[in-house]
């Protein structure tokens, strides 16, 4: 799939805002610790940041946590969130160390093709990466889900099944999609969020 940048300039994919608040002290502290452990190597840092969010921030549907998080610093503080929230946290950590990061989405469904909903992940472009943008999914692994960090191939949580109407959206967004933020901000808890999940872009 050919991915399409929403903005032509990489600077758009480094910005901080109310959601991707990589200027927040907790985000900076976490990023600096991971950077030091990676000895300042951008690839090692990106992999470490991915694994940190994937493995230490619980997906709230897996853990049963009813809280809804959406701001990157809150995701890192509470260590919980759904796919969108975890993507926001990873984007903040990557951008904090100058790695352009975009938001991207899939449309996924149940095994019978019902209950289609958006799934959020990120694409990153480490310095010197010959392959350009690479999608990674920090959703969190569990039996049947084995997402890994790779720039030369994709190993996402959920490869799409076109026969069920699933698809990969090609857009590389500089900010989380408004439909995603509306669902997150407008839901008091995860059960309500499940009813509010976007069903397309």
mmCIF file with all atom_site columns, N, CA and C in Angstrom, residues 16-90:
data_model
loop_
_atom_site.group_PDB
_atom_site.id
_atom_site.type_symbol
_atom_site.label_atom_id
_atom_site.label_alt_id
_atom_site.label_comp_id
_atom_site.label_asym_id
_atom_site.label_entity_id
_atom_site.label_seq_id
_atom_site.pdbx_PDB_ins_code
_atom_site.Cartn_x
_atom_site.Cartn_y
_atom_site.Cartn_z
_atom_site.occupancy
_atom_site.B_iso_or_equiv
_atom_site.pdbx_formal_charge
_atom_site.auth_seq_id
_atom_site.auth_comp_id
_atom_site.auth_asym_id
_atom_site.auth_atom_id
_atom_site.pdbx_PDB_model_num
ATOM 1   N N  . UNK A 1 16 ? 3.809   19.301 18.651 1.00 0.00 ? 16 UNK A N  1
ATOM 2   C CA . UNK A 1 16 ? 3.150   19.010 19.922 1.00 0.00 ? 16 UNK A CA 1
ATOM 3   C C  . UNK A 1 16 ? 1.817   19.744 19.952 1.00 0.00 ? 16 UNK A C  1
ATOM 4   N N  . UNK A 1 17 ? 0.819   19.127 20.581 1.00 0.00 ? 17 UNK A N  1
ATOM 5   C CA . UNK A 1 17 ? -0.474  19.781 20.744 1.00 0.00 ? 17 UNK A CA 1
ATOM 6   C C  . UNK A 1 17 ? -1.116  19.258 22.019 1.00 0.00 ? 17 UNK A C  1
ATOM 7   N N  . UNK A 1 18 ? -2.402  19.474 22.178 1.00 0.00 ? 18 UNK A N  1
ATOM 8   C CA . UNK A 1 18 ? -3.097  19.074 23.398 1.00 0.00 ? 18 UNK A CA 1
ATOM 9   C C  . UNK A 1 18 ? -3.165  17.562 23.558 1.00 0.00 ? 18 UNK A C  1
ATOM 10  N N  . UNK A 1 19 ? -3.069  16.842 22.472 1.00 0.00 ? 19 UNK A N  1
ATOM 11  C CA . UNK A 1 19 ? -3.137  15.379 22.519 1.00 0.00 ? 19 UNK A CA 1
ATOM 12  C C  . UNK A 1 19 ? -1.739  14.776 22.557 1.00 0.00 ? 19 UNK A C  1
ATOM 13  N N  . UNK A 1 20 ? -0.925  15.169 21.607 1.00 0.00 ? 20 UNK A N  1
ATOM 14  C CA . UNK A 1 20 ? 0.457   14.675 21.523 1.00 0.00 ? 20 UNK A CA 1
ATOM 15  C C  . UNK A 1 20 ? 1.332   15.689 22.271 1.00 0.00 ? 20 UNK A C  1
ATOM 16  N N  . UNK A 1 21 ? 1.216   15.690 23.581 1.00 0.00 ? 21 UNK A N  1
ATOM 17  C CA . UNK A 1 21 ? 1.852   16.734 24.396 1.00 0.00 ? 21 UNK A CA 1
ATOM 18  C C  . UNK A 1 21 ? 3.275   16.326 24.792 1.00 0.00 ? 21 UNK A C  1
ATOM 19  N N  . UNK A 1 22 ? 4.149   16.256 23.781 1.00 0.00 ? 22 UNK A N  1
ATOM 20  C CA . UNK A 1 22 ? 5.503   15.782 24.074 1.00 0.00 ? 22 UNK A CA 1
ATOM 21  C C  . UNK A 1 22 ? 6.369   16.834 24.754 1.00 0.00 ? 22 UNK A C  1
ATOM 22  N N  . UNK A 1 23 ? 5.787   17.997 25.042 1.00 0.00 ? 23 UNK A N  1
ATOM 23  C CA . UNK A 1 23 ? 6.475   18.973 25.871 1.00 0.00 ? 23 UNK A CA 1
ATOM 24  C C  . UNK A 1 23 ? 6.123   18.804 27.353 1.00 0.00 ? 23 UNK A C  1
ATOM 25  N N  . UNK A 1 24 ? 5.264   17.858 27.682 1.00 0.00 ? 24 UNK A N  1
ATOM 26  C CA . UNK A 1 24 ? 4.881   17.590 29.072 1.00 0.00 ? 24 UNK A CA 1
ATOM 27  C C  . UNK A 1 24 ? 6.057   16.952 29.819 1.00 0.00 ? 24 UNK A C  1
ATOM 28  N N  . UNK A 1 25 ? 6.282   17.316 31.090 1.00 0.00 ? 25 UNK A N  1
ATOM 29  C CA . UNK A 1 25 ? 7.437   16.775 31.829 1.00 0.00 ? 25 UNK A CA 1
ATOM 30  C C  . UNK A 1 25 ? 7.483   15.251 31.881 1.00 0.00 ? 25 UNK A C  1
ATOM 31  N N  . UNK A 1 26 ? 6.348   14.589 32.044 1.00 0.00 ? 26 UNK A N  1
ATOM 32  C CA . UNK A 1 26 ? 6.367   13.125 32.114 1.00 0.00 ? 26 UNK A CA 1
ATOM 33  C C  . UNK A 1 26 ? 6.773   12.517 30.783 1.00 0.00 ? 26 UNK A C  1
ATOM 34  N N  . UNK A 1 27 ? 6.291   13.076 29.684 1.00 0.00 ? 27 UNK A N  1
ATOM 35  C CA . UNK A 1 27 ? 6.673   12.572 28.365 1.00 0.00 ? 27 UNK A CA 1
ATOM 36  C C  . UNK A 1 27 ? 8.162   12.806 28.150 1.00 0.00 ? 27 UNK A C  1
ATOM 37  N N  . UNK A 1 28 ? 8.641   13.996 28.492 1.00 0.00 ? 28 UNK A N  1
ATOM 38  C CA . UNK A 1 28 ? 10.070  14.306 28.328 1.00 0.00 ? 28 UNK A CA 1
ATOM 39  C C  . UNK A 1 28 ? 10.929  13.375 29.177 1.00 0.00 ? 28 UNK A C  1
ATOM 40  N N  . UNK A 1 29 ? 10.520  13.164 30.416 1.00 0.00 ? 29 UNK A N  1
ATOM 41  C CA . UNK A 1 29 ? 11.283  12.302 31.322 1.00 0.00 ? 29 UNK A CA 1
ATOM 42  C C  . UNK A 1 29 ? 11.351  10.879 30.780 1.00 0.00 ? 29 UNK A C  1
ATOM 43  N N  . UNK A 1 30 ? 10.217  10.377 30.316 1.00 0.00 ? 30 UNK A N  1
ATOM 44  C CA . UNK A 1 30 ? 10.180  9.018  29.769 1.00 0.00 ? 30 UNK A CA 1
ATOM 45  C C  . UNK A 1 30 ? 11.028  8.926  28.508 1.00 0.00 ? 30 UNK A C  1
ATOM 46  N N  . UNK A 1 31 ? 10.896  9.908  27.629 1.00 0.00 ? 31 UNK A N  1
ATOM 47  C CA . UNK A 1 31 ? 11.668  9.909  26.388 1.00 0.00 ? 31 UNK A CA 1
ATOM 48  C C  . UNK A 1 31 ? 13.164  9.994  26.667 1.00 0.00 ? 31 UNK A C  1
ATOM 49  N N  . UNK A 1 32 ? 13.553  10.840 27.599 1.00 0.00 ? 32 UNK A N  1
ATOM 50  C CA . UNK A 1 32 ? 14.981  10.992 27.912 1.00 0.00 ? 32 UNK A CA 1
ATOM 51  C C  . UNK A 1 32 ? 15.566  9.713  28.478 1.00 0.00 ? 32 UNK A C  1
ATOM 52  N N  . UNK A 1 33 ? 14.792  9.015  29.326 1.00 0.00 ? 33 UNK A N  1
ATOM 53  C CA . UNK A 1 33 ? 15.284  7.758  29.903 1.00 0.00 ? 33 UNK A CA 1
ATOM 54  C C  . UNK A 1 33 ? 15.456  6.691  28.826 1.00 0.00 ? 33 UNK A C  1
ATOM 55  N N  . UNK A 1 34 ? 14.491  6.598  27.928 1.00 0.00 ? 34 UNK A N  1
ATOM 56  C CA . UNK A 1 34 ? 14.586  5.616  26.843 1.00 0.00 ? 34 UNK A CA 1
ATOM 57  C C  . UNK A 1 34 ? 15.713  5.972  25.883 1.00 0.00 ? 34 UNK A C  1
ATOM 58  N N  . UNK A 1 35 ? 15.903  7.263  25.618 1.00 0.00 ? 35 UNK A N  1
ATOM 59  C CA . UNK A 1 35 ? 16.980  7.717  24.738 1.00 0.00 ? 35 UNK A CA 1
ATOM 60  C C  . UNK A 1 35 ? 18.338  7.376  25.323 1.00 0.00 ? 35 UNK A C  1
ATOM 61  N N  . UNK A 1 36 ? 18.494  7.595  26.622 1.00 0.00 ? 36 UNK A N  1
ATOM 62  C CA . UNK A 1 36 ? 19.768  7.290  27.283 1.00 0.00 ? 36 UNK A CA 1
ATOM 63  C C  . UNK A 1 36 ? 20.044  5.791  27.223 1.00 0.00 ? 36 UNK A C  1
ATOM 64  N N  . UNK A 1 37 ? 19.012  4.986  27.456 1.00 0.00 ? 37 UNK A N  1
ATOM 65  C CA . UNK A 1 37 ? 19.187  3.531  27.418 1.00 0.00 ? 37 UNK A CA 1
ATOM 66  C C  . UNK A 1 37 ? 19.527  3.039  26.015 1.00 0.00 ? 37 UNK A C  1
ATOM 67  N N  . UNK A 1 38 ? 19.092  3.789  25.001 1.00 0.00 ? 38 UNK A N  1
ATOM 68  C CA . UNK A 1 38 ? 19.374  3.426  23.606 1.00 0.00 ? 38 UNK A CA 1
ATOM 69  C C  . UNK A 1 38 ? 20.681  4.037  23.104 1.00 0.00 ? 38 UNK A C  1
ATOM 70  N N  . UNK A 1 39 ? 21.430  4.691  24.006 1.00 0.00 ? 39 UNK A N  1
ATOM 71  C CA . UNK A 1 39 ? 22.703  5.327  23.657 1.00 0.00 ? 39 UNK A CA 1
ATOM 72  C C  . UNK A 1 39 ? 22.567  6.322  22.516 1.00 0.00 ? 39 UNK A C  1
ATOM 73  N N  . UNK A 1 40 ? 21.411  6.965  22.424 1.00 0.00 ? 40 UNK A N  1
ATOM 74  C CA . UNK A 1 40 ? 21.225  7.995  21.415 1.00 0.00 ? 40 UNK A CA 1
ATOM 75  C C  . UNK A 1 40 ? 21.088  7.500  19.999 1.00 0.00 ? 40 UNK A C  1
ATOM 76  N N  . UNK A 1 41 ? 20.846  6.208  19.824 1.00 0.00 ? 41 UNK A N  1
ATOM 77  C CA . UNK A 1 41 ? 20.670  5.655  18.478 1.00 0.00 ? 41 UNK A CA 1
ATOM 78  C C  . UNK A 1 41 ? 19.191  5.734  18.103 1.00 0.00 ? 41 UNK A C  1
ATOM 79  N N  . UNK A 1 42 ? 18.834  6.452  17.033 1.00 0.00 ? 42 UNK A N  1
ATOM 80  C CA . UNK A 1 42 ? 17.417  6.655  16.714 1.00 0.00 ? 42 UNK A CA 1
ATOM 81  C C  . UNK A 1 42 ? 16.637  5.361  16.485 1.00 0.00 ? 42 UNK A C  1
ATOM 82  N N  . UNK A 1 43 ? 17.246  4.394  15.804 1.00 0.00 ? 43 UNK A N  1
ATOM 83  C CA . UNK A 1 43 ? 16.539  3.132  15.559 1.00 0.00 ? 43 UNK A CA 1
ATOM 84  C C  . UNK A 1 43 ? 16.295  2.404  16.875 1.00 0.00 ? 43 UNK A C  1
ATOM 85  N N  . UNK A 1 44 ? 17.349  2.283  17.703 1.00 0.00 ? 44 UNK A N  1
ATOM 86  C CA . UNK A 1 44 ? 17.198  1.603  18.989 1.00 0.00 ? 44 UNK A CA 1
ATOM 87  C C  . UNK A 1 44 ? 16.180  2.323  19.862 1.00 0.00 ? 44 UNK A C  1
ATOM 88  N N  . UNK A 1 45 ? 16.194  3.653  19.805 1.00 0.00 ? 45 UNK A N  1
ATOM 89  C CA . UNK A 1 45 ? 15.237  4.422  20.597 1.00 0.00 ? 45 UNK A CA 1
ATOM 90  C C  . UNK A 1 45 ? 13.809  4.176  20.119 1.00 0.00 ? 45 UNK A C  1
ATOM 91  N N  . UNK A 1 46 ? 13.596  4.221  18.822 1.00 0.00 ? 46 UNK A N  1
ATOM 92  C CA . UNK A 1 46 ? 12.254  4.016  18.280 1.00 0.00 ? 46 UNK A CA 1
ATOM 93  C C  . UNK A 1 46 ? 11.719  2.638  18.669 1.00 0.00 ? 46 UNK A C  1
ATOM 94  N N  . UNK A 1 47 ? 12.574  1.627  18.587 1.00 0.00 ? 47 UNK A N  1
ATOM 95  C CA . UNK A 1 47 ? 12.170  0.272  18.975 1.00 0.00 ? 47 UNK A CA 1
ATOM 96  C C  . UNK A 1 47 ? 11.853  0.209  20.462 1.00 0.00 ? 47 UNK A C  1
ATOM 97  N N  . UNK A 1 48 ? 12.685  0.858  21.280 1.00 0.00 ? 48 UNK A N  1
ATOM 98  C CA . UNK A 1 48 ? 12.463  0.852  22.722 1.00 0.00 ? 48 UNK A CA 1
ATOM 99  C C  . UNK A 1 48 ? 11.174  1.579  23.085 1.00 0.00 ? 48 UNK A C  1
ATOM 100 N N  . UNK A 1 49 ? 10.912  2.713  22.423 1.00 0.00 ? 49 UNK A N  1
ATOM 101 C CA . UNK A 1 49 ? 9.687   3.463  22.694 1.00 0.00 ? 49 UNK A CA 1
ATOM 102 C C  . UNK A 1 49 ? 8.463   2.636  22.305 1.00 0.00 ? 49 UNK A C  1
ATOM 103 N N  . UNK A 1 50 ? 8.536   1.979  21.149 1.00 0.00 ? 50 UNK A N  1
ATOM 104 C CA . UNK A 1 50 ? 7.441   1.111  20.710 1.00 0.00 ? 50 UNK A CA 1
ATOM 105 C C  . UNK A 1 50 ? 7.171   0.019  21.735 1.00 0.00 ? 50 UNK A C  1
ATOM 106 N N  . UNK A 1 51 ? 8.227   -0.679 22.154 1.00 0.00 ? 51 UNK A N  1
ATOM 107 C CA . UNK A 1 51 ? 8.049   -1.788 23.086 1.00 0.00 ? 51 UNK A CA 1
ATOM 108 C C  . UNK A 1 51 ? 7.591   -1.301 24.455 1.00 0.00 ? 51 UNK A C  1
ATOM 109 N N  . UNK A 1 52 ? 8.028   -0.109 24.848 1.00 0.00 ? 52 UNK A N  1
ATOM 110 C CA . UNK A 1 52 ? 7.593   0.461  26.120 1.00 0.00 ? 52 UNK A CA 1
ATOM 111 C C  . UNK A 1 52 ? 6.080   0.677  26.114 1.00 0.00 ? 52 UNK A C  1
ATOM 112 N N  . UNK A 1 53 ? 5.559   1.298  25.063 1.00 0.00 ? 53 UNK A N  1
ATOM 113 C CA . UNK A 1 53 ? 4.117   1.551  24.997 1.00 0.00 ? 53 UNK A CA 1
ATOM 114 C C  . UNK A 1 53 ? 3.358   0.244  24.789 1.00 0.00 ? 53 UNK A C  1
ATOM 115 N N  . UNK A 1 54 ? 3.860   -0.600 23.914 1.00 0.00 ? 54 UNK A N  1
ATOM 116 C CA . UNK A 1 54 ? 3.169   -1.864 23.651 1.00 0.00 ? 54 UNK A CA 1
ATOM 117 C C  . UNK A 1 54 ? 3.047   -2.706 24.919 1.00 0.00 ? 54 UNK A C  1
ATOM 118 N N  . UNK A 1 55 ? 4.138   -2.760 25.697 1.00 0.00 ? 55 UNK A N  1
ATOM 119 C CA . UNK A 1 55 ? 4.216   -3.733 26.782 1.00 0.00 ? 55 UNK A CA 1
ATOM 120 C C  . UNK A 1 55 ? 3.905   -3.186 28.168 1.00 0.00 ? 55 UNK A C  1
ATOM 121 N N  . UNK A 1 56 ? 4.060   -1.874 28.401 1.00 0.00 ? 56 UNK A N  1
ATOM 122 C CA . UNK A 1 56 ? 3.857   -1.364 29.756 1.00 0.00 ? 56 UNK A CA 1
ATOM 123 C C  . UNK A 1 56 ? 2.580   -0.544 29.909 1.00 0.00 ? 56 UNK A C  1
ATOM 124 N N  . UNK A 1 57 ? 1.955   -0.176 28.806 1.00 0.00 ? 57 UNK A N  1
ATOM 125 C CA . UNK A 1 57 ? 0.652   0.491  28.850 1.00 0.00 ? 57 UNK A CA 1
ATOM 126 C C  . UNK A 1 57 ? -0.387  -0.562 28.471 1.00 0.00 ? 57 UNK A C  1
ATOM 127 N N  . UNK A 1 58 ? -1.225  -0.925 29.421 1.00 0.00 ? 58 UNK A N  1
ATOM 128 C CA . UNK A 1 58 ? -2.196  -1.988 29.171 1.00 0.00 ? 58 UNK A CA 1
ATOM 129 C C  . UNK A 1 58 ? -3.306  -1.508 28.245 1.00 0.00 ? 58 UNK A C  1
ATOM 130 N N  . UNK A 1 59 ? -3.684  -2.354 27.288 1.00 0.00 ? 59 UNK A N  1
ATOM 131 C CA . UNK A 1 59 ? -4.881  -2.056 26.498 1.00 0.00 ? 59 UNK A CA 1
ATOM 132 C C  . UNK A 1 59 ? -6.076  -2.272 27.415 1.00 0.00 ? 59 UNK A C  1
ATOM 133 N N  . UNK A 1 60 ? -6.897  -1.256 27.574 1.00 0.00 ? 60 UNK A N  1
ATOM 134 C CA . UNK A 1 60 ? -7.942  -1.304 28.595 1.00 0.00 ? 60 UNK A CA 1
ATOM 135 C C  . UNK A 1 60 ? -8.974  -2.400 28.343 1.00 0.00 ? 60 UNK A C  1
ATOM 136 N N  . UNK A 1 61 ? -9.156  -2.802 27.098 1.00 0.00 ? 61 UNK A N  1
ATOM 137 C CA . UNK A 1 61 ? -10.084 -3.901 26.825 1.00 0.00 ? 61 UNK A CA 1
ATOM 138 C C  . UNK A 1 61 ? -9.511  -5.227 27.315 1.00 0.00 ? 61 UNK A C  1
ATOM 139 N N  . UNK A 1 62 ? -8.187  -5.359 27.279 1.00 0.00 ? 62 UNK A N  1
ATOM 140 C CA . UNK A 1 62 ? -7.549  -6.587 27.762 1.00 0.00 ? 62 UNK A CA 1
ATOM 141 C C  . UNK A 1 62 ? -7.541  -6.635 29.288 1.00 0.00 ? 62 UNK A C  1
ATOM 142 N N  . UNK A 1 63 ? -7.291  -5.482 29.910 1.00 0.00 ? 63 UNK A N  1
ATOM 143 C CA . UNK A 1 63 ? -7.156  -5.432 31.368 1.00 0.00 ? 63 UNK A CA 1
ATOM 144 C C  . UNK A 1 63 ? -8.479  -5.225 32.089 1.00 0.00 ? 63 UNK A C  1
ATOM 145 N N  . UNK A 1 64 ? -9.510  -4.783 31.357 1.00 0.00 ? 64 UNK A N  1
ATOM 146 C CA . UNK A 1 64 ? -10.789 -4.506 31.986 1.00 0.00 ? 64 UNK A CA 1
ATOM 147 C C  . UNK A 1 64 ? -10.874 -3.141 32.639 1.00 0.00 ? 64 UNK A C  1
ATOM 148 N N  . UNK A 1 65 ? -9.917  -2.275 32.357 1.00 0.00 ? 65 UNK A N  1
ATOM 149 C CA . UNK A 1 65 ? -9.906  -0.940 32.951 1.00 0.00 ? 65 UNK A CA 1
ATOM 150 C C  . UNK A 1 65 ? -10.977 -0.075 32.279 1.00 0.00 ? 65 UNK A C  1
ATOM 151 N N  . UNK A 1 66 ? -11.876 0.537  33.054 1.00 0.00 ? 66 UNK A N  1
ATOM 152 C CA . UNK A 1 66 ? -12.946 1.321  32.443 1.00 0.00 ? 66 UNK A CA 1
ATOM 153 C C  . UNK A 1 66 ? -12.548 2.738  32.057 1.00 0.00 ? 66 UNK A C  1
ATOM 154 N N  . UNK A 1 67 ? -11.348 3.180  32.453 1.00 0.00 ? 67 UNK A N  1
ATOM 155 C CA . UNK A 1 67 ? -10.966 4.565  32.202 1.00 0.00 ? 67 UNK A CA 1
ATOM 156 C C  . UNK A 1 67 ? -10.697 4.813  30.719 1.00 0.00 ? 67 UNK A C  1
ATOM 157 N N  . UNK A 1 68 ? -11.052 6.023  30.283 1.00 0.00 ? 68 UNK A N  1
ATOM 158 C CA . UNK A 1 68 ? -10.789 6.454  28.914 1.00 0.00 ? 68 UNK A CA 1
ATOM 159 C C  . UNK A 1 68 ? -9.684  7.504  28.962 1.00 0.00 ? 68 UNK A C  1
ATOM 160 N N  . UNK A 1 69 ? -8.589  7.249  28.272 1.00 0.00 ? 69 UNK A N  1
ATOM 161 C CA . UNK A 1 69 ? -7.485  8.201  28.178 1.00 0.00 ? 69 UNK A CA 1
ATOM 162 C C  . UNK A 1 69 ? -7.308  8.596  26.722 1.00 0.00 ? 69 UNK A C  1
ATOM 163 N N  . UNK A 1 70 ? -6.803  9.797  26.491 1.00 0.00 ? 70 UNK A N  1
ATOM 164 C CA . UNK A 1 70 ? -6.546  10.224 25.113 1.00 0.00 ? 70 UNK A CA 1
ATOM 165 C C  . UNK A 1 70 ? -5.327  11.123 25.005 1.00 0.00 ? 70 UNK A C  1
ATOM 166 N N  . UNK A 1 71 ? -4.972  11.858 26.047 1.00 0.00 ? 71 UNK A N  1
ATOM 167 C CA . UNK A 1 71 ? -3.782  12.715 26.011 1.00 0.00 ? 71 UNK A CA 1
ATOM 168 C C  . UNK A 1 71 ? -2.556  11.863 26.319 1.00 0.00 ? 71 UNK A C  1
ATOM 169 N N  . UNK A 1 72 ? -1.490  12.035 25.547 1.00 0.00 ? 72 UNK A N  1
ATOM 170 C CA . UNK A 1 72 ? -0.314  11.173 25.671 1.00 0.00 ? 72 UNK A CA 1
ATOM 171 C C  . UNK A 1 72 ? 0.212   11.115 27.098 1.00 0.00 ? 72 UNK A C  1
ATOM 172 N N  . UNK A 1 73 ? 0.328   12.265 27.758 1.00 0.00 ? 73 UNK A N  1
ATOM 173 C CA . UNK A 1 73 ? 0.872   12.267 29.115 1.00 0.00 ? 73 UNK A CA 1
ATOM 174 C C  . UNK A 1 73 ? -0.031  11.501 30.079 1.00 0.00 ? 73 UNK A C  1
ATOM 175 N N  . UNK A 1 74 ? -1.342  11.569 29.882 1.00 0.00 ? 74 UNK A N  1
ATOM 176 C CA . UNK A 1 74 ? -2.262  10.821 30.738 1.00 0.00 ? 74 UNK A CA 1
ATOM 177 C C  . UNK A 1 74 ? -2.160  9.324  30.486 1.00 0.00 ? 74 UNK A C  1
ATOM 178 N N  . UNK A 1 75 ? -1.946  8.953  29.238 1.00 0.00 ? 75 UNK A N  1
ATOM 179 C CA . UNK A 1 75 ? -1.765  7.531  28.915 1.00 0.00 ? 75 UNK A CA 1
ATOM 180 C C  . UNK A 1 75 ? -0.528  6.991  29.630 1.00 0.00 ? 75 UNK A C  1
ATOM 181 N N  . UNK A 1 76 ? 0.567   7.752  29.600 1.00 0.00 ? 76 UNK A N  1
ATOM 182 C CA . UNK A 1 76 ? 1.793   7.312  30.264 1.00 0.00 ? 76 UNK A CA 1
ATOM 183 C C  . UNK A 1 76 ? 1.636   7.329  31.785 1.00 0.00 ? 76 UNK A C  1
ATOM 184 N N  . UNK A 1 77 ? 0.862   8.266  32.312 1.00 0.00 ? 77 UNK A N  1
ATOM 185 C CA . UNK A 1 77 ? 0.681   8.358  33.770 1.00 0.00 ? 77 UNK A CA 1
ATOM 186 C C  . UNK A 1 77 ? -0.177  7.211  34.286 1.00 0.00 ? 77 UNK A C  1
ATOM 187 N N  . UNK A 1 78 ? -1.280  6.915  33.596 1.00 0.00 ? 78 UNK A N  1
ATOM 188 C CA . UNK A 1 78 ? -2.210  5.885  34.070 1.00 0.00 ? 78 UNK A CA 1
ATOM 189 C C  . UNK A 1 78 ? -1.828  4.490  33.585 1.00 0.00 ? 78 UNK A C  1
ATOM 190 N N  . UNK A 1 79 ? -1.001  4.433  32.551 1.00 0.00 ? 79 UNK A N  1
ATOM 191 C CA . UNK A 1 79 ? -0.582  3.176  31.919 1.00 0.00 ? 79 UNK A CA 1
ATOM 192 C C  . UNK A 1 79 ? -1.783  2.372  31.425 1.00 0.00 ? 79 UNK A C  1
ATOM 193 N N  . UNK A 1 80 ? -2.750  3.080  30.833 1.00 0.00 ? 80 UNK A N  1
ATOM 194 C CA . UNK A 1 80 ? -3.902  2.397  30.257 1.00 0.00 ? 80 UNK A CA 1
ATOM 195 C C  . UNK A 1 80 ? -4.436  3.198  29.086 1.00 0.00 ? 80 UNK A C  1
ATOM 196 N N  . UNK A 1 81 ? -5.115  2.504  28.170 1.00 0.00 ? 81 UNK A N  1
ATOM 197 C CA . UNK A 1 81 ? -5.734  3.167  27.027 1.00 0.00 ? 81 UNK A CA 1
ATOM 198 C C  . UNK A 1 81 ? -6.059  2.158  25.945 1.00 0.00 ? 81 UNK A C  1
ATOM 199 N N  . UNK A 1 82 ? -6.948  2.539  25.029 1.00 0.00 ? 82 UNK A N  1
ATOM 200 C CA . UNK A 1 82 ? -7.212  1.674  23.875 1.00 0.00 ? 82 UNK A CA 1
ATOM 201 C C  . UNK A 1 82 ? -6.196  2.004  22.781 1.00 0.00 ? 82 UNK A C  1
ATOM 202 N N  . UNK A 1 83 ? -6.372  1.413  21.615 1.00 0.00 ? 83 UNK A N  1
ATOM 203 C CA . UNK A 1 83 ? -5.381  1.550  20.544 1.00 0.00 ? 83 UNK A CA 1
ATOM 204 C C  . UNK A 1 83 ? -5.074  2.999  20.212 1.00 0.00 ? 83 UNK A C  1
ATOM 205 N N  . UNK A 1 84 ? -6.121  3.838  20.129 1.00 0.00 ? 84 UNK A N  1
ATOM 206 C CA . UNK A 1 84 ? -5.900  5.242  19.780 1.00 0.00 ? 84 UNK A CA 1
ATOM 207 C C  . UNK A 1 84 ? -4.998  5.920  20.805 1.00 0.00 ? 84 UNK A C  1
ATOM 208 N N  . UNK A 1 85 ? -5.314  5.708  22.076 1.00 0.00 ? 85 UNK A N  1
ATOM 209 C CA . UNK A 1 85 ? -4.563  6.348  23.152 1.00 0.00 ? 85 UNK A CA 1
ATOM 210 C C  . UNK A 1 85 ? -3.112  5.886  23.156 1.00 0.00 ? 85 UNK A C  1
ATOM 211 N N  . UNK A 1 86 ? -2.895  4.609  22.933 1.00 0.00 ? 86 UNK A N  1
ATOM 212 C CA . UNK A 1 86 ? -1.530  4.090  22.909 1.00 0.00 ? 86 UNK A CA 1
ATOM 213 C C  . UNK A 1 86 ? -0.764  4.647  21.710 1.00 0.00 ? 86 UNK A C  1
ATOM 214 N N  . UNK A 1 87 ? -1.451  4.833  20.584 1.00 0.00 ? 87 UNK A N  1
ATOM 215 C CA . UNK A 1 87 ? -0.815  5.467  19.428 1.00 0.00 ? 87 UNK A CA 1
ATOM 216 C C  . UNK A 1 87 ? -0.424  6.900  19.749 1.00 0.00 ? 87 UNK A C  1
ATOM 217 N N  . UNK A 1 88 ? -1.274  7.624  20.480 1.00 0.00 ? 88 UNK A N  1
ATOM 218 C CA . UNK A 1 88 ? -0.947  8.993  20.867 1.00 0.00 ? 88 UNK A CA 1
ATOM 219 C C  . UNK A 1 88 ? 0.296   9.022  21.739 1.00 0.00 ? 88 UNK A C  1
ATOM 220 N N  . UNK A 1 89 ? 0.392   8.085  22.679 1.00 0.00 ? 89 UNK A N  1
ATOM 221 C CA . UNK A 1 89 ? 1.551   8.043  23.576 1.00 0.00 ? 89 UNK A CA 1
ATOM 222 C C  . UNK A 1 89 ? 2.832   7.729  22.810 1.00 0.00 ? 89 UNK A C  1
ATOM 223 N N  . UNK A 1 90 ? 2.765   6.759  21.904 1.00 0.00 ? 90 UNK A N  1
ATOM 224 C CA . UNK A 1 90 ? 3.965   6.413  21.132 1.00 0.00 ? 90 UNK A CA 1
ATOM 225 C C  . UNK A 1 90 ? 4.379   7.570  20.241 1.00 0.00 ? 90 UNK A C  1
#
